[in-house]
Amino acid sequence: QVAGQFLAESTTIGLLGGVVGAALGVVAVVCVAAVKHWTPVLDLGLALGAPVAGALVGLLAGLYPSLRAARMEPVDALRAPS
């Protein structure tokens, strides 16, 4: 359960990072295009793929800490120095 919770948290944070990053990227492209009087051209695949990539990176980044935490006894985690 501990490993699953760690993985869910890291994946969710990665997913949210991908969503926010993609949204900011789209807004930046549209704003620059509006200021320069250009037609904004966006690749929908990249905008939709960013959250997936973020979730995957979050999952991979949380894999080792989640497995390490799952093997640790809760009492030992509380006793360990910060």
PDB file of N, CA and C in Angstrom:
ATOM      1  N   GLN A   1       0.817  -1.192   0.000  1.00  0.00           N
ATOM      2  CA  GLN A   1       0.000   0.000   0.000  1.00  0.00           C
ATOM      3  C   GLN A   1       0.862   1.257   0.000  1.00  0.00           C
ATOM      4  N   VAL A   2       1.966   1.192   0.727  1.00  0.00           N
ATOM      5  CA  VAL A   2       2.847   2.358   0.795  1.00  0.00           C
ATOM      6  C   VAL A   2       3.435   2.644  -0.581  1.00  0.00           C
ATOM      7  N   ALA A   3       3.894   1.621  -1.263  1.00  0.00           N
ATOM      8  CA  ALA A   3       4.472   1.813  -2.598  1.00  0.00           C
ATOM      9  C   ALA A   3       3.434   2.362  -3.560  1.00  0.00           C
ATOM     10  N   GLY A   4       2.228   1.853  -3.482  1.00  0.00           N
ATOM     11  CA  GLY A   4       1.158   2.339  -4.353  1.00  0.00           C
ATOM     12  C   GLY A   4       0.824   3.796  -4.098  1.00  0.00           C
ATOM     13  N   GLN A   5       0.817   4.181  -2.836  1.00  0.00           N
ATOM     14  CA  GLN A   5       0.525   5.574  -2.499  1.00  0.00           C
ATOM     15  C   GLN A   5       1.630   6.500  -3.006  1.00  0.00           C
ATOM     16  N   PHE A   6       2.889   6.094  -2.826  1.00  0.00           N
ATOM     17  CA  PHE A   6       3.999   6.899  -3.322  1.00  0.00           C
ATOM     18  C   PHE A   6       3.934   7.025  -4.845  1.00  0.00           C
ATOM     19  N   LEU A   7       3.668   5.919  -5.518  1.00  0.00           N
ATOM     20  CA  LEU A   7       3.604   5.962  -6.983  1.00  0.00           C
ATOM     21  C   LEU A   7       2.431   6.800  -7.471  1.00  0.00           C
ATOM     22  N   ALA A   8       1.296   6.680  -6.799  1.00  0.00           N
ATOM     23  CA  ALA A   8       0.137   7.487  -7.189  1.00  0.00           C
ATOM     24  C   ALA A   8       0.423   8.974  -7.011  1.00  0.00           C
ATOM     25  N   GLU A   9       1.088   9.315  -5.921  1.00  0.00           N
ATOM     26  CA  GLU A   9       1.410  10.720  -5.668  1.00  0.00           C
ATOM     27  C   GLU A   9       2.397  11.266  -6.699  1.00  0.00           C
ATOM     28  N   SER A  10       3.455  10.537  -6.964  1.00  0.00           N
ATOM     29  CA  SER A  10       4.453  11.027  -7.924  1.00  0.00           C
ATOM     30  C   SER A  10       3.881  11.095  -9.337  1.00  0.00           C
ATOM     31  N   THR A  11       3.031  10.139  -9.692  1.00  0.00           N
ATOM     32  CA  THR A  11       2.409  10.160 -11.015  1.00  0.00           C
ATOM     33  C   THR A  11       1.444  11.334 -11.138  1.00  0.00           C
ATOM     34  N   THR A  12       0.681  11.589 -10.093  1.00  0.00           N
ATOM     35  CA  THR A  12      -0.268  12.703 -10.114  1.00  0.00           C
ATOM     36  C   THR A  12       0.462  14.038 -10.212  1.00  0.00           C
ATOM     37  N   ILE A  13       1.545  14.187  -9.474  1.00  0.00           N
ATOM     38  CA  ILE A  13       2.319  15.428  -9.547  1.00  0.00           C
ATOM     39  C   ILE A  13       2.910  15.610 -10.943  1.00  0.00           C
ATOM     40  N   GLY A  14       3.410  14.539 -11.531  1.00  0.00           N
ATOM     41  CA  GLY A  14       3.933  14.611 -12.897  1.00  0.00           C
ATOM     42  C   GLY A  14       2.852  14.959 -13.902  1.00  0.00           C
ATOM     43  N   LEU A  15       1.679  14.364 -13.735  1.00  0.00           N
ATOM     44  CA  LEU A  15       0.552  14.647 -14.626  1.00  0.00           C
ATOM     45  C   LEU A  15       0.140  16.111 -14.525  1.00  0.00           C
ATOM     46  N   LEU A  16       0.029  16.615 -13.304  1.00  0.00           N
ATOM     47  CA  LEU A  16      -0.337  18.022 -13.117  1.00  0.00           C
ATOM     48  C   LEU A  16       0.727  18.953 -13.697  1.00  0.00           C
ATOM     49  N   GLY A  17       1.984  18.588 -13.536  1.00  0.00           N
ATOM     50  CA  GLY A  17       3.052  19.378 -14.139  1.00  0.00           C
ATOM     51  C   GLY A  17       2.959  19.405 -15.656  1.00  0.00           C
ATOM     52  N   GLY A  18       2.626  18.270 -16.243  1.00  0.00           N
ATOM     53  CA  GLY A  18       2.456  18.215 -17.694  1.00  0.00           C
ATOM     54  C   GLY A  18       1.279  19.038 -18.173  1.00  0.00           C
ATOM     55  N   VAL A  19       0.187  19.009 -17.417  1.00  0.00           N
ATOM     56  CA  VAL A  19      -1.006  19.790 -17.783  1.00  0.00           C
ATOM     57  C   VAL A  19      -0.696  21.288 -17.689  1.00  0.00           C
ATOM     58  N   VAL A  20      -0.082  21.698 -16.587  1.00  0.00           N
ATOM     59  CA  VAL A  20       0.240  23.117 -16.409  1.00  0.00           C
ATOM     60  C   VAL A  20       1.255  23.574 -17.453  1.00  0.00           C
ATOM     61  N   GLY A  21       2.270  22.757 -17.703  1.00  0.00           N
ATOM     62  CA  GLY A  21       3.274  23.113 -18.700  1.00  0.00           C
ATOM     63  C   GLY A  21       2.691  23.225 -20.102  1.00  0.00           C
ATOM     64  N   ALA A  22       1.829  22.293 -20.464  1.00  0.00           N
ATOM     65  CA  ALA A  22       1.206  22.343 -21.790  1.00  0.00           C
ATOM     66  C   ALA A  22       0.296  23.563 -21.908  1.00  0.00           C
ATOM     67  N   ALA A  23      -0.457  23.849 -20.840  1.00  0.00           N
ATOM     68  CA  ALA A  23      -1.359  25.008 -20.871  1.00  0.00           C
ATOM     69  C   ALA A  23      -0.568  26.308 -21.003  1.00  0.00           C
ATOM     70  N   LEU A  24       0.519  26.432 -20.238  1.00  0.00           N
ATOM     71  CA  LEU A  24       1.336  27.643 -20.335  1.00  0.00           C
ATOM     72  C   LEU A  24       1.987  27.768 -21.712  1.00  0.00           C
ATOM     73  N   GLY A  25       2.397  26.647 -22.281  1.00  0.00           N
ATOM     74  CA  GLY A  25       2.979  26.672 -23.621  1.00  0.00           C
ATOM     75  C   GLY A  25       1.983  27.117 -24.677  1.00  0.00           C
ATOM     76  N   VAL A  26       0.761  26.611 -24.591  1.00  0.00           N
ATOM     77  CA  VAL A  26      -0.277  26.997 -25.550  1.00  0.00           C
ATOM     78  C   VAL A  26      -0.604  28.479 -25.393  1.00  0.00           C
ATOM     79  N   VAL A  27      -0.738  28.937 -24.157  1.00  0.00           N
ATOM     80  CA  VAL A  27      -1.031  30.352 -23.914  1.00  0.00           C
ATOM     81  C   VAL A  27       0.096  31.230 -24.441  1.00  0.00           C
ATOM     82  N   ALA A  28       1.332  30.831 -24.233  1.00  0.00           N
ATOM     83  CA  ALA A  28       2.470  31.616 -24.717  1.00  0.00           C
ATOM     84  C   ALA A  28       2.474  31.705 -26.238  1.00  0.00           C
ATOM     85  N   VAL A  29       2.212  30.581 -26.902  1.00  0.00           N
ATOM     86  CA  VAL A  29       2.191  30.589 -28.373  1.00  0.00           C
ATOM     87  C   VAL A  29       1.076  31.481 -28.888  1.00  0.00           C
ATOM     88  N   VAL A  30      -0.096  31.380 -28.285  1.00  0.00           N
ATOM     89  CA  VAL A  30      -1.236  32.187 -28.730  1.00  0.00           C
ATOM     90  C   VAL A  30      -0.977  33.674 -28.468  1.00  0.00           C
ATOM     91  N   CYS A  31      -0.407  34.013 -27.310  1.00  0.00           N
ATOM     92  CA  CYS A  31      -0.129  35.419 -26.992  1.00  0.00           C
ATOM     93  C   CYS A  31       0.908  36.015 -27.940  1.00  0.00           C
ATOM     94  N   VAL A  32       1.987  35.297 -28.184  1.00  0.00           N
ATOM     95  CA  VAL A  32       3.020  35.804 -29.098  1.00  0.00           C
ATOM     96  C   VAL A  32       2.451  35.942 -30.503  1.00  0.00           C
ATOM     97  N   ALA A  33       1.663  34.980 -30.926  1.00  0.00           N
ATOM     98  CA  ALA A  33       1.062  35.053 -32.258  1.00  0.00           C
ATOM     99  C   ALA A  33       0.098  36.228 -32.358  1.00  0.00           C
ATOM    100  N   ALA A  34      -0.649  36.518 -31.302  1.00  0.00           N
ATOM    101  CA  ALA A  34      -1.583  37.641 -31.325  1.00  0.00           C
ATOM    102  C   ALA A  34      -0.849  38.971 -31.377  1.00  0.00           C
ATOM    103  N   VAL A  35       0.247  39.085 -30.610  1.00  0.00           N
ATOM    104  CA  VAL A  35       1.011  40.332 -30.594  1.00  0.00           C
ATOM    105  C   VAL A  35       1.672  40.583 -31.948  1.00  0.00           C
ATOM    106  N   LYS A  36       2.153  39.530 -32.582  1.00  0.00           N
ATOM    107  CA  LYS A  36       2.855  39.664 -33.868  1.00  0.00           C
ATOM    108  C   LYS A  36       1.899  39.605 -35.068  1.00  0.00           C
ATOM    109  N   HIS A  37       0.604  39.436 -34.800  1.00  0.00           N
ATOM    110  CA  HIS A  37      -0.416  39.312 -35.853  1.00  0.00           C
ATOM    111  C   HIS A  37      -0.157  38.101 -36.755  1.00  0.00           C
ATOM    112  N   TRP A  38       0.255  37.015 -36.116  1.00  0.00           N
ATOM    113  CA  TRP A  38       0.476  35.753 -36.809  1.00  0.00           C
ATOM    114  C   TRP A  38      -0.699  34.839 -36.540  1.00  0.00           C
ATOM    115  N   THR A  39      -0.778  33.786 -37.311  1.00  0.00           N
ATOM    116  CA  THR A  39      -1.748  32.732 -37.048  1.00  0.00           C
ATOM    117  C   THR A  39      -1.072  31.686 -36.169  1.00  0.00           C
ATOM    118  N   PRO A  40      -1.613  31.444 -34.971  1.00  0.00           N
ATOM    119  CA  PRO A  40      -0.971  30.434 -34.116  1.00  0.00           C
ATOM    120  C   PRO A  40      -1.142  29.036 -34.708  1.00  0.00           C
ATOM    121  N   VAL A  41      -0.064  28.294 -34.738  1.00  0.00           N
ATOM    122  CA  VAL A  41      -0.082  26.918 -35.229  1.00  0.00           C
ATOM    123  C   VAL A  41       0.363  26.020 -34.083  1.00  0.00           C
ATOM    124  N   LEU A  42      -0.514  25.147 -33.657  1.00  0.00           N
ATOM    125  CA  LEU A  42      -0.235  24.261 -32.532  1.00  0.00           C
ATOM    126  C   LEU A  42      -0.417  22.815 -32.959  1.00  0.00           C
ATOM    127  N   ASP A  43       0.467  21.969 -32.487  1.00  0.00           N
ATOM    128  CA  ASP A  43       0.351  20.538 -32.732  1.00  0.00           C
ATOM    129  C   ASP A  43      -0.430  19.930 -31.571  1.00  0.00           C
ATOM    130  N   LEU A  44      -1.637  19.482 -31.837  1.00  0.00           N
ATOM    131  CA  LEU A  44      -2.501  18.944 -30.793  1.00  0.00           C
ATOM    132  C   LEU A  44      -1.886  17.714 -30.132  1.00  0.00           C
ATOM    133  N   GLY A  45      -1.158  16.937 -30.898  1.00  0.00           N
ATOM    134  CA  GLY A  45      -0.514  15.740 -30.342  1.00  0.00           C
ATOM    135  C   GLY A  45       0.497  16.075 -29.257  1.00  0.00           C
ATOM    136  N   LEU A  46       1.258  17.146 -29.459  1.00  0.00           N
ATOM    137  CA  LEU A  46       2.229  17.555 -28.447  1.00  0.00           C
ATOM    138  C   LEU A  46       1.537  18.092 -27.199  1.00  0.00           C
ATOM    139  N   ALA A  47       0.489  18.870 -27.403  1.00  0.00           N
ATOM    140  CA  ALA A  47      -0.229  19.436 -26.262  1.00  0.00           C
ATOM    141  C   ALA A  47      -0.898  18.340 -25.436  1.00  0.00           C
ATOM    142  N   LEU A  48      -1.396  17.317 -26.083  1.00  0.00           N
ATOM    143  CA  LEU A  48      -2.038  16.214 -25.355  1.00  0.00           C
ATOM    144  C   LEU A  48      -1.014  15.208 -24.831  1.00  0.00           C
ATOM    145  N   GLY A  49       0.138  15.156 -25.454  1.00  0.00           N
ATOM    146  CA  GLY A  49       1.168  14.216 -25.018  1.00  0.00           C
ATOM    147  C   GLY A  49       1.960  14.693 -23.821  1.00  0.00           C
ATOM    148  N   ALA A  50       1.971  15.996 -23.566  1.00  0.00           N
ATOM    149  CA  ALA A  50       2.744  16.540 -22.445  1.00  0.00           C
ATOM    150  C   ALA A  50       2.270  15.996 -21.095  1.00  0.00           C
ATOM    151  N   PRO A  51       0.973  15.953 -20.806  1.00  0.00           N
ATOM    152  CA  PRO A  51       0.553  15.367 -19.529  1.00  0.00           C
ATOM    153  C   PRO A  51       0.900  13.885 -19.409  1.00  0.00           C
ATOM    154  N   VAL A  52       0.825  13.170 -20.505  1.00  0.00           N
ATOM    155  CA  VAL A  52       1.183  11.748 -20.489  1.00  0.00           C
ATOM    156  C   VAL A  52       2.671  11.589 -20.198  1.00  0.00           C
ATOM    157  N   ALA A  53       3.478  12.415 -20.857  1.00  0.00           N
ATOM    158  CA  ALA A  53       4.923  12.372 -20.611  1.00  0.00           C
ATOM    159  C   ALA A  53       5.238  12.766 -19.170  1.00  0.00           C
ATOM    160  N   GLY A  54       4.553  13.767 -18.648  1.00  0.00           N
ATOM    161  CA  GLY A  54       4.757  14.177 -17.269  1.00  0.00           C
ATOM    162  C   GLY A  54       4.399  13.083 -16.282  1.00  0.00           C
ATOM    163  N   ALA A  55       3.288  12.403 -16.543  1.00  0.00           N
ATOM    164  CA  ALA A  55       2.881  11.298 -15.671  1.00  0.00           C
ATOM    165  C   ALA A  55       3.889  10.160 -15.725  1.00  0.00           C
ATOM    166  N   LEU A  56       4.404   9.871 -16.899  1.00  0.00           N
ATOM    167  CA  LEU A  56       5.398   8.808 -17.039  1.00  0.00           C
ATOM    168  C   LEU A  56       6.691   9.154 -16.303  1.00  0.00           C
ATOM    169  N   VAL A  57       7.130  10.393 -16.438  1.00  0.00           N
ATOM    170  CA  VAL A  57       8.342  10.823 -15.733  1.00  0.00           C
ATOM    171  C   VAL A  57       8.108  10.769 -14.224  1.00  0.00           C
ATOM    172  N   GLY A  58       6.934  11.209 -13.773  1.00  0.00           N
ATOM    173  CA  GLY A  58       6.615  11.143 -12.350  1.00  0.00           C
ATOM    174  C   GLY A  58       6.590   9.717 -11.834  1.00  0.00           C
ATOM    175  N   LEU A  59       6.035   8.821 -12.629  1.00  0.00           N
ATOM    176  CA  LEU A  59       5.990   7.411 -12.251  1.00  0.00           C
ATOM    177  C   LEU A  59       7.394   6.834 -12.125  1.00  0.00           C
ATOM    178  N   LEU A  60       8.235   7.117 -13.108  1.00  0.00           N
ATOM    179  CA  LEU A  60       9.606   6.604 -13.076  1.00  0.00           C
ATOM    180  C   LEU A  60      10.412   7.228 -11.935  1.00  0.00           C
ATOM    181  N   ALA A  61      10.187   8.521 -11.681  1.00  0.00           N
ATOM    182  CA  ALA A  61      10.927   9.199 -10.613  1.00  0.00           C
ATOM    183  C   ALA A  61      10.501   8.695  -9.238  1.00  0.00           C
ATOM    184  N   GLY A  62       9.263   8.260  -9.105  1.00  0.00           N
ATOM    185  CA  GLY A  62       8.781   7.781  -7.812  1.00  0.00           C
ATOM    186  C   GLY A  62       8.982   6.301  -7.584  1.00  0.00           C
ATOM    187  N   LEU A  63       9.469   5.594  -8.578  1.00  0.00           N
ATOM    188  CA  LEU A  63       9.590   4.145  -8.464  1.00  0.00           C
ATOM    189  C   LEU A  63      10.568   3.725  -7.363  1.00  0.00           C
ATOM    190  N   TYR A  64      11.785   4.249  -7.385  1.00  0.00           N
ATOM    191  CA  TYR A  64      12.781   3.861  -6.379  1.00  0.00           C
ATOM    192  C   TYR A  64      12.372   4.288  -4.967  1.00  0.00           C
ATOM    193  N   PRO A  65      11.963   5.547  -4.749  1.00  0.00           N
ATOM    194  CA  PRO A  65      11.557   5.921  -3.391  1.00  0.00           C
ATOM    195  C   PRO A  65      10.367   5.114  -2.869  1.00  0.00           C
ATOM    196  N   SER A  66       9.447   4.759  -3.750  1.00  0.00           N
ATOM    197  CA  SER A  66       8.282   3.994  -3.296  1.00  0.00           C
ATOM    198  C   SER A  66       8.680   2.579  -2.880  1.00  0.00           C
ATOM    199  N   LEU A  67       9.564   1.962  -3.632  1.00  0.00           N
ATOM    200  CA  LEU A  67      10.016   0.620  -3.262  1.00  0.00           C
ATOM    201  C   LEU A  67      10.840   0.652  -1.981  1.00  0.00           C
ATOM    202  N   ARG A  68      11.638   1.695  -1.816  1.00  0.00           N
ATOM    203  CA  ARG A  68      12.438   1.839  -0.600  1.00  0.00           C
ATOM    204  C   ARG A  68      11.536   2.065   0.613  1.00  0.00           C
ATOM    205  N   ALA A  69      10.523   2.899   0.472  1.00  0.00           N
ATOM    206  CA  ALA A  69       9.604   3.174   1.576  1.00  0.00           C
ATOM    207  C   ALA A  69       8.772   1.943   1.922  1.00  0.00           C
ATOM    208  N   ALA A  70       8.451   1.145   0.926  1.00  0.00           N
ATOM    209  CA  ALA A  70       7.635  -0.048   1.177  1.00  0.00           C
ATOM    210  C   ALA A  70       8.406  -1.088   1.991  1.00  0.00           C
ATOM    211  N   ARG A  71       9.725  -1.103   1.837  1.00  0.00           N
ATOM    212  CA  ARG A  71      10.541  -2.069   2.582  1.00  0.00           C
ATOM    213  C   ARG A  71      10.864  -1.608   3.998  1.00  0.00           C
ATOM    214  N   MET A  72      10.625  -0.351   4.294  1.00  0.00           N
ATOM    215  CA  MET A  72      11.007   0.219   5.585  1.00  0.00           C
ATOM    216  C   MET A  72       9.882   0.053   6.614  1.00  0.00           C
ATOM    217  N   GLU A  73      10.267  -0.258   7.824  1.00  0.00           N
ATOM    218  CA  GLU A  73       9.299  -0.329   8.923  1.00  0.00           C
ATOM    219  C   GLU A  73       8.927   1.089   9.352  1.00  0.00           C
ATOM    220  N   PRO A  74       7.663   1.356   9.648  1.00  0.00           N
ATOM    221  CA  PRO A  74       7.255   2.710  10.034  1.00  0.00           C
ATOM    222  C   PRO A  74       8.009   3.250  11.253  1.00  0.00           C
ATOM    223  N   VAL A  75       8.306   2.388  12.221  1.00  0.00           N
ATOM    224  CA  VAL A  75       9.024   2.834  13.413  1.00  0.00           C
ATOM    225  C   VAL A  75      10.427   3.284  13.050  1.00  0.00           C
ATOM    226  N   ASP A  76      11.077   2.578  12.139  1.00  0.00           N
ATOM    227  CA  ASP A  76      12.419   2.956  11.706  1.00  0.00           C
ATOM    228  C   ASP A  76      12.391   4.290  10.949  1.00  0.00           C
ATOM    229  N   ALA A  77      11.347   4.535  10.197  1.00  0.00           N
ATOM    230  CA  ALA A  77      11.236   5.792   9.454  1.00  0.00           C
ATOM    231  C   ALA A  77      11.095   6.968  10.423  1.00  0.00           C
ATOM    232  N   LEU A  78      10.380   6.753  11.535  1.00  0.00           N
ATOM    233  CA  LEU A  78      10.215   7.831  12.522  1.00  0.00           C
ATOM    234  C   LEU A  78      11.491   8.073  13.319  1.00  0.00           C
ATOM    235  N   ARG A  79      12.275   7.047  13.530  1.00  0.00           N
ATOM    236  CA  ARG A  79      13.524   7.178  14.296  1.00  0.00           C
ATOM    237  C   ARG A  79      14.654   7.762  13.477  1.00  0.00           C
ATOM    238  N   ALA A  80      14.597   7.631  12.179  1.00  0.00           N
ATOM    239  CA  ALA A  80      15.706   8.055  11.313  1.00  0.00           C
ATOM    240  C   ALA A  80      15.902   9.560  11.404  1.00  0.00           C
ATOM    241  N   PRO A  81      17.166  10.005  11.471  1.00  0.00           N
ATOM    242  CA  PRO A  81      17.420  11.452  11.488  1.00  0.00           C
ATOM    243  C   PRO A  81      17.067  12.064  10.139  1.00  0.00           C
ATOM    244  N   SER A  82      16.679  13.302  10.143  1.00  0.00           N
ATOM    245  CA  SER A  82      16.251  13.986   8.913  1.00  0.00           C
ATOM    246  C   SER A  82      17.399  14.244   8.000  1.00  0.00           C
TER     247      SER A  82
END
